[in-house]
Coordinates of N, CA, C and O in Angstrom, one line a residue:
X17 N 17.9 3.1 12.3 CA 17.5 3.3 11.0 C 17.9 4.8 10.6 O 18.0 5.8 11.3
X18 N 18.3 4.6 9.3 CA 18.8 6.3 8.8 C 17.9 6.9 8.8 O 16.9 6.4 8.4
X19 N 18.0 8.6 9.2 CA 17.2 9.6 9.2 C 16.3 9.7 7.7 O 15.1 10.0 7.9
X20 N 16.8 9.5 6.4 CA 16.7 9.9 5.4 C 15.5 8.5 5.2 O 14.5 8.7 4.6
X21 N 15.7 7.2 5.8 CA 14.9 6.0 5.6 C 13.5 6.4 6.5 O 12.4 6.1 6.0
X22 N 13.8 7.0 7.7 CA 12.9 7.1 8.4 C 12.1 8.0 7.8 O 10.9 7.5 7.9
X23 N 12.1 9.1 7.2 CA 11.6 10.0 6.7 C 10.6 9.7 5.3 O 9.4 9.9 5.0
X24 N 11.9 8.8 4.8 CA 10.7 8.3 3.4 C 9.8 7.2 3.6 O 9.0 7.1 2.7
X25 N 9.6 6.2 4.7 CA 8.5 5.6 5.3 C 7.8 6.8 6.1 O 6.6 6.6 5.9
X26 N 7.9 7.6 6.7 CA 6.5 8.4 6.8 C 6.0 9.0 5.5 O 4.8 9.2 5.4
X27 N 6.7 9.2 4.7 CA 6.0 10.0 3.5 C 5.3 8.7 3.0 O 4.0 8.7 2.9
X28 N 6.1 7.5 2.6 CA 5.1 6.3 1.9 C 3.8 6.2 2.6 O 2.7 6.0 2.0
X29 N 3.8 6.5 4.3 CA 2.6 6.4 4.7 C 1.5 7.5 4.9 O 0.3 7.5 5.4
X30 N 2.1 8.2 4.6 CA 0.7 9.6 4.3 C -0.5 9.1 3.8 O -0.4 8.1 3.0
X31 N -1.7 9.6 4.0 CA -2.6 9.5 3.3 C -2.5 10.1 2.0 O -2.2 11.3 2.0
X32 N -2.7 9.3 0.3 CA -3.1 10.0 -0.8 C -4.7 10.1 -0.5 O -5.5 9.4 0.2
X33 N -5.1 11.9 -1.6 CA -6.2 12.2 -1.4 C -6.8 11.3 -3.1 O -6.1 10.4 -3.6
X34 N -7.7 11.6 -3.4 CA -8.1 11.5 -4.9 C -7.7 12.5 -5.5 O -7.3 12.0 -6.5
X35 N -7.6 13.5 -5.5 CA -7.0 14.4 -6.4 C -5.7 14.4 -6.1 O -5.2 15.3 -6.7
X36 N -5.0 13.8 -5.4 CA -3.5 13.9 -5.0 C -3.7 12.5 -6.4 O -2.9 12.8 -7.2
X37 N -4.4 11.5 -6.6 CA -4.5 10.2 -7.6 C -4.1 11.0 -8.4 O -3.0 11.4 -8.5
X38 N -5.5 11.4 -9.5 CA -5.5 12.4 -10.5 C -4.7 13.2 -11.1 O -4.4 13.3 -12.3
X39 N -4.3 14.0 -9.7 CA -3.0 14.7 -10.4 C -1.5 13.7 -10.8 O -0.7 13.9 -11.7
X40 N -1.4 12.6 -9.8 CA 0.1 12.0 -10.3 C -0.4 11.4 -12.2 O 0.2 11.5 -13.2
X41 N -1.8 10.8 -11.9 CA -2.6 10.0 -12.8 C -2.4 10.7 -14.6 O -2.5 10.1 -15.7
X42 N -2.2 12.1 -14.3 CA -2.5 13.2 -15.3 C -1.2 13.3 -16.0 O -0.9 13.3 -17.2
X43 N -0.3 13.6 -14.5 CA 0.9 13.8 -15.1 C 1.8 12.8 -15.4 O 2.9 13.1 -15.9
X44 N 1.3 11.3 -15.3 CA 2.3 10.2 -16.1 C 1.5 10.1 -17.3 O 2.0 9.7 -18.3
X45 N 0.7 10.4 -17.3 CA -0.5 10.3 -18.9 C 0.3 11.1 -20.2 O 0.2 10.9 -21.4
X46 N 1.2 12.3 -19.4 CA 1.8 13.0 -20.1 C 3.2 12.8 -20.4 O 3.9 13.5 -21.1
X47 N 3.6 11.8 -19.7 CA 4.9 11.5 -20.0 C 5.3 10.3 -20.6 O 4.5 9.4 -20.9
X48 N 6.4 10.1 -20.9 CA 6.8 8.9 -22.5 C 7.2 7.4 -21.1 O 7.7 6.4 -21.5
X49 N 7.0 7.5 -20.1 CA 7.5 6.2 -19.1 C 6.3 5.7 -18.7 O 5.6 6.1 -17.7
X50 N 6.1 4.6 -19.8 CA 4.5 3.4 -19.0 C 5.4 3.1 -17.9 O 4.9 3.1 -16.8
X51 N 6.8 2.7 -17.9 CA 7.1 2.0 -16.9 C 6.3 2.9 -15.0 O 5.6 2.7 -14.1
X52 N 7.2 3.9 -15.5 CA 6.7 5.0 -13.9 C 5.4 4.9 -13.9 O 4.9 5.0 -12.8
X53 N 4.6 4.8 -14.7 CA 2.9 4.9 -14.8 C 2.2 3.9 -13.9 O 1.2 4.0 -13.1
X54 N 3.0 2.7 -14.4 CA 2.8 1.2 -13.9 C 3.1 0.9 -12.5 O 2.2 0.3 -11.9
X55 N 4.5 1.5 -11.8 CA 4.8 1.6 -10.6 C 4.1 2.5 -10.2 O 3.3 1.8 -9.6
X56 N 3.6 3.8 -9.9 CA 3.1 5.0 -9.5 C 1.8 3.7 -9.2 O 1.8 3.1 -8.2
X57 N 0.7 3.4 -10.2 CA -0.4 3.0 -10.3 C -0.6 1.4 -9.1 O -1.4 1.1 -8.3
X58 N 0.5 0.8 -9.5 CA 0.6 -0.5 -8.1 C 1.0 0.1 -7.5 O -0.1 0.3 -6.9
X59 N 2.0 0.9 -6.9 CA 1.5 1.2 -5.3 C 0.4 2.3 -5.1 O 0.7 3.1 -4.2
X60 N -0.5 2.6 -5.6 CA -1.5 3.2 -5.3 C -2.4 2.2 -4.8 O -2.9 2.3 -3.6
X61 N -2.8 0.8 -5.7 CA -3.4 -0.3 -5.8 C -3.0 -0.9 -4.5 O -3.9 -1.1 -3.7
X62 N -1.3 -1.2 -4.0 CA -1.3 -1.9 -3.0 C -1.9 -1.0 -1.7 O -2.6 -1.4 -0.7
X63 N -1.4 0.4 -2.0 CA -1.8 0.7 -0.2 C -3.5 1.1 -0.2 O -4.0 1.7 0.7
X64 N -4.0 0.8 -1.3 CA -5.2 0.8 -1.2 C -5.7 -0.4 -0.4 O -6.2 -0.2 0.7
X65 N -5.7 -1.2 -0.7 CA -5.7 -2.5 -0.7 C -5.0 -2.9 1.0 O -5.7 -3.7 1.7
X66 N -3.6 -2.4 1.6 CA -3.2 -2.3 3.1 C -4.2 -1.9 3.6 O -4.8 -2.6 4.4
X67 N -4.5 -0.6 3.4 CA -5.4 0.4 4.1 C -7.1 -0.9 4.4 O -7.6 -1.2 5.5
X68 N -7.4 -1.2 3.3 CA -8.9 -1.6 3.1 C -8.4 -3.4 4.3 O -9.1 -3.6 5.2
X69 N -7.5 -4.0 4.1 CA -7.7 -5.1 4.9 C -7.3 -4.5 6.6 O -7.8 -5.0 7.6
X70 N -6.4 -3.3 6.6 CA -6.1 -2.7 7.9 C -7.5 -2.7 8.7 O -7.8 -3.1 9.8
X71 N -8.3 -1.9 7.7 CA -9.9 -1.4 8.3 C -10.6 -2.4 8.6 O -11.7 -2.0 9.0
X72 N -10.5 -3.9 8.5 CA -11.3 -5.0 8.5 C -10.6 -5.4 10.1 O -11.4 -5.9 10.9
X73 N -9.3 -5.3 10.4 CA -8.7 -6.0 11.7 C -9.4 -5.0 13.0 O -10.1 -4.0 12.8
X74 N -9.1 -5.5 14.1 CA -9.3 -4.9 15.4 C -8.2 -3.2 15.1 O -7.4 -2.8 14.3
X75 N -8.7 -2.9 16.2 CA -7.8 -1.3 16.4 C -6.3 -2.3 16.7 O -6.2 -3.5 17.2
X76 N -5.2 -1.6 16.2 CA -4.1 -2.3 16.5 C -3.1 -1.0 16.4 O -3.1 -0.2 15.5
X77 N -2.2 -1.1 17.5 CA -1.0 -0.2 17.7 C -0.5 0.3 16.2 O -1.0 0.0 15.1
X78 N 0.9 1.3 16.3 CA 1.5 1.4 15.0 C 2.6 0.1 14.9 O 3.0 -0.4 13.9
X79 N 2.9 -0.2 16.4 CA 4.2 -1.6 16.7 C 3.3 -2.8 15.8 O 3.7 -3.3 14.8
X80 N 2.1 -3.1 16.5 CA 1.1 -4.1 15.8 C 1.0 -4.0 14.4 O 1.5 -4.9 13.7
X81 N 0.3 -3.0 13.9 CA 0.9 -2.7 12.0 C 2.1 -3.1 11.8 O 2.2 -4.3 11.5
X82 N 3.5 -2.3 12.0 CA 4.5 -3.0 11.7 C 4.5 -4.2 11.4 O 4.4 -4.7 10.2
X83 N 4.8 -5.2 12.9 CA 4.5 -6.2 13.0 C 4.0 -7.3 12.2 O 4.1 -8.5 12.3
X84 N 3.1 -6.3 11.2 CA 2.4 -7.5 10.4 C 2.4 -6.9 8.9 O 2.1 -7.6 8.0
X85 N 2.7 -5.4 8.6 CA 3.0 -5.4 7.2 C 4.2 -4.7 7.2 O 4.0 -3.9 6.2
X86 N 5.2 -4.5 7.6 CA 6.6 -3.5 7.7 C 7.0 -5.6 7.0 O 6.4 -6.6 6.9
X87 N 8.5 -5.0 6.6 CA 9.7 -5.6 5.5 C 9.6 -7.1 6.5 O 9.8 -7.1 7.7
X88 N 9.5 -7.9 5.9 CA 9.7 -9.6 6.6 C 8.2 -9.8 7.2 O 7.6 -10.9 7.1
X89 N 7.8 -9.0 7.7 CA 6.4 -9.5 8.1 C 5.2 -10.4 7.1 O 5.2 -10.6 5.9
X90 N 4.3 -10.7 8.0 CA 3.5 -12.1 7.1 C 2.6 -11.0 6.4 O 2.3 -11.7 5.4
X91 N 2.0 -9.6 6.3 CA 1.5 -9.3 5.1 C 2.4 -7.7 4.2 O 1.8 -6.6 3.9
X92 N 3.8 -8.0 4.0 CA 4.5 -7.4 3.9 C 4.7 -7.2 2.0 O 5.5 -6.5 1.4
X93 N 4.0 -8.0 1.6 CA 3.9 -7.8 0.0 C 2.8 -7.8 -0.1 O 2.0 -8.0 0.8
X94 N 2.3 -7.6 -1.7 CA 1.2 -7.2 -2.4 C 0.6 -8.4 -2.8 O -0.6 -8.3 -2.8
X95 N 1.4 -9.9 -3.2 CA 0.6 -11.0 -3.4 C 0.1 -11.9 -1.9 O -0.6 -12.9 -2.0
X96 N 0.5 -11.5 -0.8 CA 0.4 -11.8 0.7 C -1.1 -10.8 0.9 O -2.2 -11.2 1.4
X97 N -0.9 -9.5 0.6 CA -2.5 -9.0 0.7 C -3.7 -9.3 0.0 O -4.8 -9.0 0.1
X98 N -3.0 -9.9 -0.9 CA -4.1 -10.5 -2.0 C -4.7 -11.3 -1.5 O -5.9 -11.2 -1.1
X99 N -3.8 -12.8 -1.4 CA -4.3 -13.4 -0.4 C -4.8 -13.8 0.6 O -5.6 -14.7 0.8
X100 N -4.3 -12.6 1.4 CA -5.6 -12.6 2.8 C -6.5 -11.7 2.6 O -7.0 -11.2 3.6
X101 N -6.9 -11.3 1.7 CA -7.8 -10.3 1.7 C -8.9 -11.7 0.9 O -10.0 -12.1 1.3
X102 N -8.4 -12.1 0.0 CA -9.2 -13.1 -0.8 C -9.7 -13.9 0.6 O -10.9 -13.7 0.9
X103 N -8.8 -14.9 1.4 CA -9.0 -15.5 2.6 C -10.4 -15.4 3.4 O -11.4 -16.1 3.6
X104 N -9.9 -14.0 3.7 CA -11.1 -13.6 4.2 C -12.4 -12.3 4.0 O -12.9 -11.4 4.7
X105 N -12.7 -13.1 2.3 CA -13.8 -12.2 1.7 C -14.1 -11.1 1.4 O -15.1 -10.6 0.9
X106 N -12.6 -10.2 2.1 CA -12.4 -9.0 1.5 C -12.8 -8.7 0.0 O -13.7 -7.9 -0.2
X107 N -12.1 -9.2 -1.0 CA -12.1 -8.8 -2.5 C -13.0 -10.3 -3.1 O -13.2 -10.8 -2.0
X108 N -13.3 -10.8 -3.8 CA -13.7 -12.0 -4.6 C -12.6 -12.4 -5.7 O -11.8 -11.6 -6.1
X109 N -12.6 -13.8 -6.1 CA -11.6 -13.8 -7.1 C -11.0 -13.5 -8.2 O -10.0 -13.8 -8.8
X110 N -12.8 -12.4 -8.5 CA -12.0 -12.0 -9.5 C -11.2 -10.5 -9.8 O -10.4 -10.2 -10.7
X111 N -11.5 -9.7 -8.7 CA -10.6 -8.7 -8.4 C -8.6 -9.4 -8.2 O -7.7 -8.6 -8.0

């Protein structure tokens, strides 16, 4: 994997703080692109949402994460976490 790829999947996986929210939250509020607003805001939603079904499974490796949400894996999109999160009573249906 390219250095430059490897780099921007650690940054995707940083912890955001709430004021790290806020502040992006503030500054698309100020700008003329709903589009970037919309994207900034789903993936806030999805790795909210990774994070909260991660904390439901057993302790599992970073290989094991991979494994199961990195690119081809079975919860590797956002309608796949929906899903198992719905599955198993994580969220209700109407979230």
């Amino acid at each position: 994997m390219a250095a430059w790829l490897k780099a921007l999947k650690a940054l995707s996986q940083q912890s955001v703080s709430p004021e790290d929210y806020k502040h992006h939250i503030s500054e698309m509020a100020g700008s003329k692109s709903d589009r970037a607003c919309a994207i900034v805001c789903a993936s806030a939603v999805e790795e909210s949402l990774r994070r909260y079904v991660l904390a439901s499974m057993v302790s599992l490796s970073n290989v094991q994460q991979e494994q199961l949400f990195e690119r081809d894996a079975p919860l590797s999109s956002f309608s796949k976490l929906v899903r198992v999160a719905y599955a198993f009573g994580l969220i209700d249906e109407e979230v």
